[in-house]
Coordinates of C-alpha atoms in Angstrom, one line a residue:
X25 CA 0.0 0.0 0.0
X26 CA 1.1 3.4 -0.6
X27 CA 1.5 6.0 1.9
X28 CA -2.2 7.2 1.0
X29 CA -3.7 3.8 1.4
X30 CA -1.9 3.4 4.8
X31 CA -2.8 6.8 6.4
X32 CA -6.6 6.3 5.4
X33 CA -6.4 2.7 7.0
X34 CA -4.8 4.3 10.4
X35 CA -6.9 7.3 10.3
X36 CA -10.2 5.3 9.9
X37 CA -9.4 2.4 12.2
X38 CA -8.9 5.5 14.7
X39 CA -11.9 6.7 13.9
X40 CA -14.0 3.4 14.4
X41 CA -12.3 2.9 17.9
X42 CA -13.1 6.3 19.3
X43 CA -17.0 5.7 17.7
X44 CA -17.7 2.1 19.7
X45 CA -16.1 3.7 23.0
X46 CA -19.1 6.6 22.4
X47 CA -21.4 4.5 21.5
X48 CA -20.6 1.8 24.5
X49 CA -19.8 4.0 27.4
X50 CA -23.7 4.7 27.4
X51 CA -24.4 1.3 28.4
X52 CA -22.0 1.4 30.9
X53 CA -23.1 4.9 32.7
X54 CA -26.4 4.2 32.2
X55 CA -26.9 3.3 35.6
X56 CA -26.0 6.1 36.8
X57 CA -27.6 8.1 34.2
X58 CA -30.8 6.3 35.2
X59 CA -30.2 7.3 39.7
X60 CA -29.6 11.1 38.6
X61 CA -32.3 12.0 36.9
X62 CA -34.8 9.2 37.8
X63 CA -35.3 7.6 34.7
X64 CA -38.2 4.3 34.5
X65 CA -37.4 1.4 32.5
X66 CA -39.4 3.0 29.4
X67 CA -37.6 6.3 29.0
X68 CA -34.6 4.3 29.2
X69 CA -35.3 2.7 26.2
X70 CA -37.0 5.2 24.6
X71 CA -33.3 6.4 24.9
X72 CA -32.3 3.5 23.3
X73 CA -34.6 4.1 20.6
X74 CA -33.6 7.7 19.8
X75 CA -29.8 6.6 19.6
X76 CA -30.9 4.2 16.9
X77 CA -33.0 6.3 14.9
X78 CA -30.3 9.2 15.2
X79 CA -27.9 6.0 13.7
X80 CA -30.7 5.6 10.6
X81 CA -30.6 9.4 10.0
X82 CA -27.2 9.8 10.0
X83 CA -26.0 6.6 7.7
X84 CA -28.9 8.7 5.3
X85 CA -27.9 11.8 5.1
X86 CA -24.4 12.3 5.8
X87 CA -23.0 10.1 3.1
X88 CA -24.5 12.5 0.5
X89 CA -21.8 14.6 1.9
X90 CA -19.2 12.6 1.6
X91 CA -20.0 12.0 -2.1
X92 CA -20.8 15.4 -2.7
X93 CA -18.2 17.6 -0.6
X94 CA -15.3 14.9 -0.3
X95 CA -14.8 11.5 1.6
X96 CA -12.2 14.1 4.3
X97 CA -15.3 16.4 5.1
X98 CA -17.7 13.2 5.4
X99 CA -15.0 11.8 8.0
X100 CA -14.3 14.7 10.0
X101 CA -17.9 15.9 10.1
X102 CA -19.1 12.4 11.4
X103 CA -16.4 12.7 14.1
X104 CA -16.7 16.2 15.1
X105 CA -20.3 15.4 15.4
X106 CA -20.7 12.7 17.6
X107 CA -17.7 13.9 19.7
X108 CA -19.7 16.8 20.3
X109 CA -22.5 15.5 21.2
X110 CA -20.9 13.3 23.3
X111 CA -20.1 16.5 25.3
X112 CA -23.6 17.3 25.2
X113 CA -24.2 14.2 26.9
X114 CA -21.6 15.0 29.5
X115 CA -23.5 18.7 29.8
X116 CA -26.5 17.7 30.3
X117 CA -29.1 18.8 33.1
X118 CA -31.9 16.3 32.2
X119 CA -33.1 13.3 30.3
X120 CA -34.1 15.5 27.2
X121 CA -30.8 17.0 26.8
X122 CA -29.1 13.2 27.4
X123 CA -32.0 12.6 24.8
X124 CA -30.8 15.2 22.1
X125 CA -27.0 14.5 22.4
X126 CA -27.3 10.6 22.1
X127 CA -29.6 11.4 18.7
X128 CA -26.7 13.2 17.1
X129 CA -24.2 11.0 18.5
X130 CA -26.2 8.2 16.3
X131 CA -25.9 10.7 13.9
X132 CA -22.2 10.2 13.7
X133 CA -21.5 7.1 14.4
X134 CA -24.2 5.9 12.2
X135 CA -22.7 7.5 9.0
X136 CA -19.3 6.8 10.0
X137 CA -19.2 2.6 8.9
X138 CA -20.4 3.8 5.6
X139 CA -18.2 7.0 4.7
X140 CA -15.5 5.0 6.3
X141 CA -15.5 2.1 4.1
X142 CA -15.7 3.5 1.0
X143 CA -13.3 5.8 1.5
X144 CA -10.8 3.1 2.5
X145 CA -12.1 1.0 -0.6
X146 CA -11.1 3.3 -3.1
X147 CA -7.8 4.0 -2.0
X148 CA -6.1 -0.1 -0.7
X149 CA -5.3 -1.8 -3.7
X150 CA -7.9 -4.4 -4.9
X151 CA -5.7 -7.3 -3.4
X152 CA -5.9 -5.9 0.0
X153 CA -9.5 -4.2 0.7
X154 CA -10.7 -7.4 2.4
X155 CA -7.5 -7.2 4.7
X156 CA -8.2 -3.4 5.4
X157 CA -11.5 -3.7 6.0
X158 CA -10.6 -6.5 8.8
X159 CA -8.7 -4.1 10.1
X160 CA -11.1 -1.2 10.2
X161 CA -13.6 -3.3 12.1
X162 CA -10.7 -4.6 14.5
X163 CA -11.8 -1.1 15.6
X164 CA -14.6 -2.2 17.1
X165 CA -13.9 -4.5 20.1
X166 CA -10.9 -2.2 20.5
X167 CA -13.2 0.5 21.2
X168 CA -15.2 -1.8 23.6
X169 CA -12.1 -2.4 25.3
X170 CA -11.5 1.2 25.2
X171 CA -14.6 2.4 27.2
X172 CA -14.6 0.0 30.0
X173 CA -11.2 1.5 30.2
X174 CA -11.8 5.3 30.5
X175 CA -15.0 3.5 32.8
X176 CA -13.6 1.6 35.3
X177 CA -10.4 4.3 35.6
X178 CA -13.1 7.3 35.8
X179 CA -15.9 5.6 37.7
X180 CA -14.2 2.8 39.3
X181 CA -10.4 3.9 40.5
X182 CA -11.0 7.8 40.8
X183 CA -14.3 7.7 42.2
X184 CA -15.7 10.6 39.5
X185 CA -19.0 11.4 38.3
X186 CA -20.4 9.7 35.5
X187 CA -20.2 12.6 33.2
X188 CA -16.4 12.5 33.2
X189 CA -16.5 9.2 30.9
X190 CA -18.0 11.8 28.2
X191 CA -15.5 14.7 28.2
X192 CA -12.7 12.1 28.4
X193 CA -14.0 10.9 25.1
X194 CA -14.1 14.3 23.7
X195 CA -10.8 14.9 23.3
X196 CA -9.3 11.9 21.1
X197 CA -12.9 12.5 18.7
X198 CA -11.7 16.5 17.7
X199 CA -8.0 15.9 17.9
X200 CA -8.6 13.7 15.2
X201 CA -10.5 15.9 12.7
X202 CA -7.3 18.2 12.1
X203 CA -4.9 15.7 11.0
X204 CA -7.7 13.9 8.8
X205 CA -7.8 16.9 6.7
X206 CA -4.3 18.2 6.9
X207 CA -2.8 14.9 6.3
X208 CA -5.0 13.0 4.5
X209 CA -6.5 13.8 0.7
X210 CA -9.5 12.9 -1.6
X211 CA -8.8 9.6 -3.4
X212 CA -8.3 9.6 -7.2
X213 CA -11.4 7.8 -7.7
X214 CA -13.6 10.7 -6.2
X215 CA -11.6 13.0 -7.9
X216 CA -12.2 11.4 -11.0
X217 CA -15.6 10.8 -10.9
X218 CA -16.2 14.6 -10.0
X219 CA -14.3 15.5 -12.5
X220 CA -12.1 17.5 -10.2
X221 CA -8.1 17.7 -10.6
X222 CA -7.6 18.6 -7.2
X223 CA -8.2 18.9 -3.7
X224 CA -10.3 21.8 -3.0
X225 CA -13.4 21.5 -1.4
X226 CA -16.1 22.9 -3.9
X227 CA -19.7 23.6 -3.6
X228 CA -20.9 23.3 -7.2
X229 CA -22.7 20.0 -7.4
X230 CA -21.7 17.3 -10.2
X231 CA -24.0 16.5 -12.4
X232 CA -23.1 12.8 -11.3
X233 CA -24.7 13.5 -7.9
X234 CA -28.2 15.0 -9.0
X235 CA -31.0 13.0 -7.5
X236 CA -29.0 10.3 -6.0
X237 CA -32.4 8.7 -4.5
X238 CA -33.5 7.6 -7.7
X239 CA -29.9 6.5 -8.9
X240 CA -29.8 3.8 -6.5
X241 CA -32.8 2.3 -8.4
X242 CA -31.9 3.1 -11.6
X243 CA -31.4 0.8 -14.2
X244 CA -27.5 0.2 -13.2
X245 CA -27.7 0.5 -10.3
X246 CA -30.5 -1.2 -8.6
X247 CA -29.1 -4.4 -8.5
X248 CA -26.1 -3.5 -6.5
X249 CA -28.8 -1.5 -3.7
X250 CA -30.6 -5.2 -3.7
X251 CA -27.5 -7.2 -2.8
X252 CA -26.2 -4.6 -0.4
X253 CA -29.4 -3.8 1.3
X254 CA -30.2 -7.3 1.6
X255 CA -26.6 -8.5 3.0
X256 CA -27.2 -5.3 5.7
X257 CA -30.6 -6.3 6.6
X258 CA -29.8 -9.9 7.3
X259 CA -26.3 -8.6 8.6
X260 CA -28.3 -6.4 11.5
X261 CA -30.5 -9.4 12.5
X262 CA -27.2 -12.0 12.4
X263 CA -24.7 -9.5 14.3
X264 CA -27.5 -8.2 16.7
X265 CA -28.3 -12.1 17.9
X266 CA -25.1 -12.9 18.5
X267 CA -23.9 -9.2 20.6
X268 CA -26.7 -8.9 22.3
X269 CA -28.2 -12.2 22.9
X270 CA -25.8 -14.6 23.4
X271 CA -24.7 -13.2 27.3
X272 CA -28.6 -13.4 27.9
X273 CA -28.3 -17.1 26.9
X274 CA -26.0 -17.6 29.3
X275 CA -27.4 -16.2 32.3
X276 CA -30.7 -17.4 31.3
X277 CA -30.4 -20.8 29.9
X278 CA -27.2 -21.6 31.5
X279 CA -27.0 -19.5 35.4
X280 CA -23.8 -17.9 34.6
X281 CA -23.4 -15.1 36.8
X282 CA -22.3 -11.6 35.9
X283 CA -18.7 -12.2 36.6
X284 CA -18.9 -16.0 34.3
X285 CA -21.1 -13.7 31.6
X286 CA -18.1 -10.9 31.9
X287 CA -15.2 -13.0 31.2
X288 CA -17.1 -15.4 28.5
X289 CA -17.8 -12.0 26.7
X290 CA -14.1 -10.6 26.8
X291 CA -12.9 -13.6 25.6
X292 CA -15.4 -13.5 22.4
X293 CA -14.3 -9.8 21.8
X294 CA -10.9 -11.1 22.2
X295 CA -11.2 -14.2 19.7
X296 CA -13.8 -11.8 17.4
X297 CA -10.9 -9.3 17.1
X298 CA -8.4 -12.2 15.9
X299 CA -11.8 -12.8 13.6
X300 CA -12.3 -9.2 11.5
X301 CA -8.9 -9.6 10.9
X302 CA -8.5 -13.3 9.4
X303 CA -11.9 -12.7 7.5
X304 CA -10.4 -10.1 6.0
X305 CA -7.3 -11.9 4.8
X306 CA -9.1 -15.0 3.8
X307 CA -11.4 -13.3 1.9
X308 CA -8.8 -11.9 -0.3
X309 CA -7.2 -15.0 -1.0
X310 CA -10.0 -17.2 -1.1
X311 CA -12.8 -14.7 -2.0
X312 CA -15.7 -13.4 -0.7
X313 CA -18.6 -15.6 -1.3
X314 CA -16.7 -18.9 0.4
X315 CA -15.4 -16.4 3.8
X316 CA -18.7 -15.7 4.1
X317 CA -20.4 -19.3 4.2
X318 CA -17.7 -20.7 6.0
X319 CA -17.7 -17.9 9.1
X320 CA -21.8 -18.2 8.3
X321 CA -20.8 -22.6 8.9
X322 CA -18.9 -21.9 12.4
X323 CA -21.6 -19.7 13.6
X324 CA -24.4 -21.6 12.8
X325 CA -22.4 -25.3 14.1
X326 CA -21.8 -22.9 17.6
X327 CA -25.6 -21.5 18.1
X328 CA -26.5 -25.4 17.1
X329 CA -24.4 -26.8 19.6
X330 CA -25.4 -24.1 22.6
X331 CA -29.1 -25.4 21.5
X332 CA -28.2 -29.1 22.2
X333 CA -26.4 -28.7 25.2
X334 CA -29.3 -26.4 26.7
X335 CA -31.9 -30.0 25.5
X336 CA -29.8 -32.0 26.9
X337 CA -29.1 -29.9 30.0
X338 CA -25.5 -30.2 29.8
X339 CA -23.0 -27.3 31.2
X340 CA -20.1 -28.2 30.5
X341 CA -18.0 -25.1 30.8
X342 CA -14.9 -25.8 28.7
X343 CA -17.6 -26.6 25.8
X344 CA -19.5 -23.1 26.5
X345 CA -16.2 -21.4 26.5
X346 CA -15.3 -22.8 22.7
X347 CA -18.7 -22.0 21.5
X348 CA -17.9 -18.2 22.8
X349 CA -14.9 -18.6 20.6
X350 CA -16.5 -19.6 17.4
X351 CA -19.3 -17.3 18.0
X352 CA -16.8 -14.3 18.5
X353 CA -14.7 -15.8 15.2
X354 CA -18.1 -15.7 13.3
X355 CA -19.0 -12.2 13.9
X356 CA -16.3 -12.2 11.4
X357 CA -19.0 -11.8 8.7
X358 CA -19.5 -8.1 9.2
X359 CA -15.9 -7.5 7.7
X360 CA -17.1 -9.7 4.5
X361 CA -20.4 -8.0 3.8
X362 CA -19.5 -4.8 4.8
X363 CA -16.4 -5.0 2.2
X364 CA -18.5 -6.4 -0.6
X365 CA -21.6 -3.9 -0.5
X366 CA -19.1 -1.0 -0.7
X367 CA -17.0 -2.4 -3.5
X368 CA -20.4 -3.2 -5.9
X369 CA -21.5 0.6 -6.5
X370 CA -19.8 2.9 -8.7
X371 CA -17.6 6.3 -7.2
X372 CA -20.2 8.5 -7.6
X373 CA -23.1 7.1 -5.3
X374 CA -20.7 4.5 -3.3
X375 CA -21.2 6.5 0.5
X376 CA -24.9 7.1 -0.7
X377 CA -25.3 3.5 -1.4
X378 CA -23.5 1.8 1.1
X379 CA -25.2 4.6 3.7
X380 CA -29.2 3.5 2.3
X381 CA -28.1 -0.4 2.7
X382 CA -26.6 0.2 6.3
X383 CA -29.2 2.5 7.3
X384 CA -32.2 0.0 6.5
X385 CA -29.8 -2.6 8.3
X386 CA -30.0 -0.5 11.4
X387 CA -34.2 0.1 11.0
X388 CA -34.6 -3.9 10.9
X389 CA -32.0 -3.8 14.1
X390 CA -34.8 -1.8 15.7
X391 CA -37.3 -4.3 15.3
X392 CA -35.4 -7.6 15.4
X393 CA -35.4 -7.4 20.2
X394 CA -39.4 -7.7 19.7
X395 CA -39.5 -10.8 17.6
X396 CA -36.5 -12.4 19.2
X397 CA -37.9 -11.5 22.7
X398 CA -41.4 -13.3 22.1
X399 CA -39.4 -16.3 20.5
X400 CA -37.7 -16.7 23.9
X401 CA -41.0 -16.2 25.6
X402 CA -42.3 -18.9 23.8
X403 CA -39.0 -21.5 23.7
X404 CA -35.7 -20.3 24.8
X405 CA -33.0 -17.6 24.3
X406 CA -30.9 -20.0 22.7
X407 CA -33.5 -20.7 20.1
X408 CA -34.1 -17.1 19.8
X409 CA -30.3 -16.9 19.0
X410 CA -30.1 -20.0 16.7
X411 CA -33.5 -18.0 14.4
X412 CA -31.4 -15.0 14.2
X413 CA -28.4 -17.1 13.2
X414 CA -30.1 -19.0 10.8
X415 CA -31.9 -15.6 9.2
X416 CA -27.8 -14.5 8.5
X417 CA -27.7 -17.6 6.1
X418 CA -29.9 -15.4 3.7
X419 CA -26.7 -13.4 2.8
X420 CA -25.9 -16.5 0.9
X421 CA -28.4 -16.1 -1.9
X422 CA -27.8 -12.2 -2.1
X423 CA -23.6 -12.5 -2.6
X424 CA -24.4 -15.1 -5.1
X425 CA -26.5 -13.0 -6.9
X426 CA -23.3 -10.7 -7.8
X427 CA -19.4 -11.4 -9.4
X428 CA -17.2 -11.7 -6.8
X429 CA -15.1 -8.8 -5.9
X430 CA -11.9 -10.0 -4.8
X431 CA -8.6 -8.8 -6.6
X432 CA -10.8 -7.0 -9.2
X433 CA -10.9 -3.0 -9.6
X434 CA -14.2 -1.0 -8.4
X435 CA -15.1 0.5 -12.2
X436 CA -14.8 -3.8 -13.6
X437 CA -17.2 -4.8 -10.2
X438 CA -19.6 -1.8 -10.8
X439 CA -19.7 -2.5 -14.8
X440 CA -20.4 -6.4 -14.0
X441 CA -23.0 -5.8 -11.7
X442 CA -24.8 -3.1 -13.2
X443 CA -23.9 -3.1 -16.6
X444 CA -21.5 -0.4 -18.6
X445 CA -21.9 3.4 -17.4
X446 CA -20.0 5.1 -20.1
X447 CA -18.7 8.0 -18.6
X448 CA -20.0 7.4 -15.2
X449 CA -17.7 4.2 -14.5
X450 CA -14.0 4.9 -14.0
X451 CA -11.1 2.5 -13.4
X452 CA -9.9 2.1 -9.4
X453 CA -6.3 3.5 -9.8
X454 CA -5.4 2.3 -6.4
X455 CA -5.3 -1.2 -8.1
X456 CA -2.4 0.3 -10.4
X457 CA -0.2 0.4 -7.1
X458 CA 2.1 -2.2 -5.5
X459 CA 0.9 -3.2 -2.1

């Protein structure tokens, strides 16, 4: 990779740390969030609620600046924003201002995965966007990791208020912003497709970018919003089972305490990191469509076996602890589909696209706890886990429906999934590089 390529890849993996530590440390304060201004079980997740449809709002709208203004400005406005409001959070003097700065904090974080990733896709040479991307979403349980940090030294060691955990978080999210556009430029693809030579941000809009609604369902493109939209929807409900349910199994199905729950999850985060990063190189050898069914196999073989031993009433710990392993491996998939849906559209609608397929992801995500929740009603939270496992198998018939992607050049995937663009398509000069 070139010095570009490897400055995107440090800057956005940054970026995706700092964005799961603000979007985690609310689950961790929220306690006390919840004692100080005397919160009920329904305005907490009505909380929940407005974080979400802040991330759907977000993941809409602010890729249209990214593809209009440049993928910099689409960056550093998604963190500038949700650094800010993070503040907010840490400012606020009741449950409607907490309310209002965890909106635009899913504002930011929600457009973030999709600026992100195309961004990085456009300038890692075509032999290694499914390693980058791994590494991107290595950013993830890093972040995790991050905001029990800054919790348990703020809360837990110096005995602070809850509000502290915020502004700490402030300061990495705007220190960031000024080397991402002092050190970083607009990729040659975006250039290109604007029909820019260099890196000044303009306000004249491209005649590319007029009504980029409809151009998702035009002719050439609407095939590539079908595959990615589906592979996000079925994504959401996959990724969501496994995070959120599987430490309910546990305690449920299995009496694990908090402290057994706690160090089955960190060592799933643990193995999941090792996970994004060997889906990634896999997939670039290998290719796509095989990574994903076989990390969609080990998933599905670890829900089935937490299934039988709940049947059979077995607890055998050492068993339970290698099912947390495959299950933290499997989350894997993210890196694949999240990699394939941006390489599919073409430069001048790739953050629009990718933002539309994420952000209906994130609306099924807001619907999947109710269904999952009566399934466990009626049977078990490991069979609630195993349907939510077994809906991710539908990304299966939605890869296959398009080329695979790996080693080939963004304008050659666009054209064979959508057909030629004439002018529209252009060639992925980051491919013309030497890793």
């Amino acid at each position: 990779m070139d010095k570009l390529a490897r400055r995107v890849l440090i800057f956005v993996l940054l970026a995706w740390v700092i964005d799961a530590a603000d979007s985690t440390i609310y689950s961790l304060t929220l306690p006390a969030i919840k004692d100080e201004f005397g919160l009920d079980l329904t305005s907490m997740g009505m909380l929940a609620s407005i974080f979400l449809a802040g991330t759907v709002l977000g993941a809409m709208i602010l890729p249209v600046v990214a593809d209009r203004l440049g993928r910099r400005i689409g960056i550093c406005t998604c963190v500038g924003l949700f650094s800010l409001a993070t503040c907010g959070v840490g400012l606020a003097s009741n449950a409607a201002a907490v309310a209002f700065g965890r909106f635009f904090t899913g504002c930011g974080t929600g457009a973030e995965w999709p600026i992100g990733a195309a961004y990085l896709s456009e300038v890692v040479p075509a032999k290694r966007r499914g390693w980058a991307m791994g590494v991107m979403q290595s950013g993830y349980p890093l972040g995790f990791f991050l905001a029990g940090f800054i919790f348990l030294v703020t809360m837990g060691w110096m005995d602070l208020n809850w509000r502290s955990c915020y502004w700490v978080l402030v300061i990495p999210g705007l220190a960031l912003c000024i080397p991402t556009m002092t050190m970083l430029r607009e990729s040659d693809a975006w250039l290109q497709s604007h029909g820019r030579k260099d890196q000044t941000p303009s306000l004249d809009r491209p005649q590319a970018s007029r009504h980029w609604c409809l151009q998702l369902f035009d002719a050439a493109n609407r095939k590539s919003t079908a595959i990615a939209t589906t592979m996000h929807i079925f994504g959401a409900v996959y990724s969501y089972g496994i995070v959120v349910w599987m430490p309910s199994a546990l305690m449920i199905d299995f009496g694990f305490d908090k402290k057994e729950v706690s160090y089955f999850v960190m060592l799933s985060w643990a193995v999941g990191t090792v996970g994004y990063l060997l889906a990634g190189y896999f997939a670039d050898r290998a290719g796509r469509k095989p990574v994903l069914a076989a990390y969609l196999l080990i998933g599905l073989l670890a829900v089935g076996a937490l299934n039988a031993m709940h049947l059979t009433g077995s607890h055998n710990t050492a068993l339970l602890l290698a099912i947390g392993a495959m299950m933290g491996v499997s989350v894997g998939v993210t890196v694949i589909y999240i990699t394939y849906s941006s390489e599919i559209y073409p430069d001048q609608i790739r953050t629009i696209g990718l933002g539309f397929s994420v952000a209906i992801g994130k609306v099924v995500a807001v619907v999947v706890p109710a269904a999952l929740g009566a399934i466990a009603e009626m049977s078990s939270v490991s069979a609630a886990l195993l349907v939510s496992t077994m809906c991710g198998v539908l990304m299966l018939p939605a890869i296959l429906c398009g080329p695979e992607t790996a080693g080939r050049n963004l304008g050659e995937i666009a054209a064979a999934v959508g057909g030629p663009r004439g002018d529209l398509a252009t060639q992925d000069v980051a491919t013309a590089r030497r890793p």
